[in-house]
Every structure is written in C-alpha cells, then in structure tokens.
Amino acid sequence: MSSRVDETKLVFVTGGVLSGIGKGVTTASIAKLFQFRGYSVRIVKIDPYLNIDPGTLNPIEHGEVFVTDQTWTFRPVDDFQFNISEIDLDFGTYERFTGMNAHPSQNITSGQIYTSVILGERKGDFLGRTVQIIPHVTDQIKKRIWDNVTKDSIPDVLLVEIGGTVGDMEAMPFLEAVRQLIREIGRDRVVLVHVTLVPFLSSVGEFKTKPTQHSVRELQSLGLQPDVVICRAEKELPEAAEGKIALFCNVPEECVISNPDISVIYQLPLSFEKQDLGDILVRHLGMEEREPQKEEWESIVESFQRMSEEVTIAMPGKYTMLTDSYKSINEALAHAGAVCGCRVEIKWIETEDRCDEECLTEDLGNVDGVLLTPGFGERGVEGMISAATVAIENKIPFLGICYGAQLGTVAFARKVMEWKGAHTTEVDQDSLYPVVDMMDEQKVTEDKGGTMRLGGHEVRIVEGTHLNRLYNEAVVRERFRHRYHLIERYISKMGRQSLVASAYDATGKIINAIEIENHPFWIGVQYHPEFKSRPDRPHPLYLGLIKAARDYKTRRGSQIEP
Ligand code: GLN
C-alpha cells in the first residue's frame, strides 16, 4: 500500500470507435494485473452524462443500476446534499474482479461536477471571475479524481475509466482535465490506455485498423498520446495488423494488445498477462517488477470452463432484450452455476407478450427454475405474477428479487388466498388487498432521484426458515433499492397457507424476505443478493436456487422417462 499521495500511479482508460466494447471489463482486468502483483488499486469511473447518478435511468439506457453497500452524502456545497448509492453497472464488474466494495464517490458524473461548480458560484466561490469549463470545471474534475486517491487508504494505483467514446462532446472537459493532470504530475506516473474496436471484414478477410487510427488521432489532437492500445476484435490480431496500429498510433508494437472474444469474461486478465501487459504497465510506471500470483484466479476461471451439467432458469420480466439490464443477476447465476459444475442457460420471457397463466405454464414447462426480476411500474407485471403462480402450483424452484418478491406475494394472495384483485399499490392504488404498499418514510418524498431506501442494511433472519438454512447465519447485510414493501397484516394471514416472513430489517418492521414452507424452494427477497455475489464466492441464495433447480431437473427427468 502506498503511503504517500505523490507516489500513487494513475492509469487512465479511454475508449474509441464505439461504445459497448467492454471498457469496464478491460479496466477491471488491468486492475487485476496490479493485484496479481500485490499492488493495491482503486477504480474511478467517469460518466459524462448530466444525471447526478444513474438511479433514475431506465436500464435500456445504460444497463442495470448498480447499488453499493455504502451510501454517500454528496455535498456540492455545504448546505446542499444528495444521497448516492446507485452507480454505474461497471462497478459491478469492478467489484466482481477486484473483490473490493466500491464507494459511490468513485463514480463521477458531469451532473455532479457541474452542480458543484454552479452552486459554488452562487455561494461566491469564484467572486469576480467568469466561471468557465477551463479552468473551473476541469479543476473540479481533478479535485474529484484526487479525492479518490486520498480517501481512506492511499492506493498504489488509481485507475480512471472515462465513459463514452473519445470525440463525444460531453467527455471533452474530462479529457482536458486528464491532459492537465498528466502535465502537473509528470508523464512517468501515468499510463494512458486506449480501448478500440478492430472490425474484421469477412468479404476481404482482413482486420481493419483505420477506425483505431482515427480514434487515436482524435485523442492525440486533444494532447493525449496513448501508451497502450487494447484492440477488441473477434480473434487475436495478426502481427501485421498490430504492426500497423503500432506505427500509425505511435506506440511500441508490444503495447498493442489483443482483446479477443472469450467464453468466460474472467479470463481476460489472464489473456492480458499472456501478452505481458502486467509487466509492461509496471515497468512503464517505474514500479517494482513482481511475479504475478495468478493461481487462485486461474482456478476460478477453470471452474467456469469445467461445467458438465446444465440448468435452465427462466427470467420473466421486461427489458429482457438487453441482457445488461440484469447484469449482476446473470453473473450471480453464473457464479453459483460454476461452483455446482452447472452451466446456467437463461430463458428470457418478455412478459408484456406472455402474460396469462396458460402462456406461462407453457413457457415454464421446460425450465428448471424461475428468477423473477426486479423492476418498477406496470408494464409486464401480469405476466410476472402469472410466472410466480405457475412456480407455486408446479413446485418449480423460484427466487423473487425485490419487485419479483413483491409480485410473487401478489400471486400467492390472488391464487392461494383467493384475494381477488390483490396487488401492489405501485400498480393499483385502489386494490382491495394492497399486499404491497409504499413505505411510510417514502410517502413524504416527492423527488425521484436518490430517495428510495438504498444501500446496505442489516437483515435479521427468522430461525428455522429455509432462508436461515441457506445462510447458516442469523444476521446478514444486504443491499436494497425500493420504495414499496410487503405489508405485515396481510403476510401474517398468509401464514395459514404456509407463506411466511423469513427475514426482517433491524427494526423488525420491514419484511425483508418471504418463503413458502411446503414448497421445495420458493423464496422472495426484498433486497438484491446479486450485488454481493463474486466469482469465487457465490451468494447462498443463488447457490440455493441452482441446487434446487438441479434437483428439480432430475425429478422432472425421471417423470418424463417411461
Ligand atoms: N418497484 C419496487 C419498489 O420500489 C421494486 C424495486 C426493485 O425491484 N428494485 O419497491
């Protein structure tokens, strides 16, 4: 661990050509290379959009919203504050790769930067001067980056991923701030990594390097010369293409690194290691060269490659066309699967199209488990309720996450309790059986941004429950993001038919989990266990689901056989 701020090295990661080429996984993998060598890291992500945080964004825009354990009180000026716990989904990747929990202040947005500058101006921070992008906005950006070096322990390496694509207007002040920062601290403490896409044109059988050349030129025109160019491509780049990129982009050939398609994303640090990227970076930064300790990680990767069985988990919901909408859930399923030697096939069911029980009975006929997704609002809800009902009736393993747990409860109320019209008030304000309703503390809030019940909270598990057996612990900590909750007076009546509350919050007032006692595995949780799952430490709930799905598949198989 570095003891002095002026010793911390900085790695900036920019992107060119296209967005969505895996800059987050690349950044996390680079962090892993330092960790292999015993260096401490911290990762900052800059999102150039004007939102304060991604909490109000539809997942179609930027994928899932990641929730941190800690909540950060962001104070742009002394008497003004926002609570932030909702951050970019890349932090999920960072946490899963580095095993470290992120702090919300590691996610810097243009919204936060401009709010600080503009409210600061009203306070008189810049009295007498014209407030400008350069130097005031860029100063604020640099301050936020440095705050992340000095916060808590000082890391050996701070990695800064700059969202978007070089050339985007919104990202300009950030790139300018990086240029200034490099000038201030000296070139030898910094590495600039540029991630680009090198398309393969099958008609001519060639990798095309021109887009990469152009995006590097764009970066150079901003006064930034990359030290390393990482090329996303279908396959490993042939030497000729690497040579061309090296020549045109003004980098040594060894610093042109391939980032080919791989079956397991956790393999990427090992692929980089094979191309000597770890040593290149360490040498470039004048750090002590060390033998990478990568055995543990290699065995994690192997567990993902050694899967002899397969289970199919249905995910009924909306936003199913964009897999990033439920990124952490997909990963949590894969982590649990890897430990059980099971590849997890996900069957997406768009519940706006498939909504009645007949459809869902058909759709769930060939799956081994159901994961009911988190979400908001009315769209696709009836189909999600039907999916939960079919899982109750056919004893299909079921895990409901947040909205999924709430809608599972609605299904139980309607089908088993025969409470006609039971619903969540999020969808039906006039329901006769509002089994899910807004939390009291939420009824006074009007603003939508950062106002849900967010972040890590204690969860107290009821003894003797299925949940208790899964965790083997009485008190755990989980991450939340909700406005509504299950209403005790209804849940207590459901006990007669064997649906019980299996966890509460620390006050004992908010139900955190439910389960059906006479079902092999039907559990709903108000929190998001997926945010805590790691490739080497799957979450007990996801592990429970996969194991139950495997058993169910065996039972189902024996029924089908003559
Ligand atoms: N819409 C629900 C609520 O606000 C569930 C939220 C979620 O699934 N994260 O309580």
Coordinates of C-alpha atoms and ligand atoms in Angstrom, one line a residue, residues 374-376 402-403 406 426 481-484 528, ligand 1:
P374 CA -36.6 -6.6 -10.0
G375 CA -38.3 -3.6 -11.6
F376 CA -40.7 -0.8 -11.5
C402 CA -37.3 -7.2 -4.9
Y403 CA -40.2 -6.4 -7.3
Q406 CA -43.5 -8.3 -4.2
E426 CA -47.4 0.8 -7.2
R481 CA -33.3 -0.3 -3.6
H482 CA -37.0 0.0 -3.1
R483 CA -39.9 2.3 -2.2
Y484 CA -42.6 -0.4 -1.5
H528 CA -30.6 -7.6 -4.2
Ligands
GLN1 N1 -40.7 -1.1 -7.6 C1 -40.4 -1.8 -6.4 C2 -40.2 -0.8 -5.2 O1 -39.9 0.3 -5.4 C3 -39.3 -2.8 -6.5 C4 -38.0 -2.1 -6.8 C5 -36.9 -3.1 -7.2 O2 -37.2 -4.2 -7.8 N2 -35.7 -2.8 -7.0 O3 -40.3 -1.2 -4.1

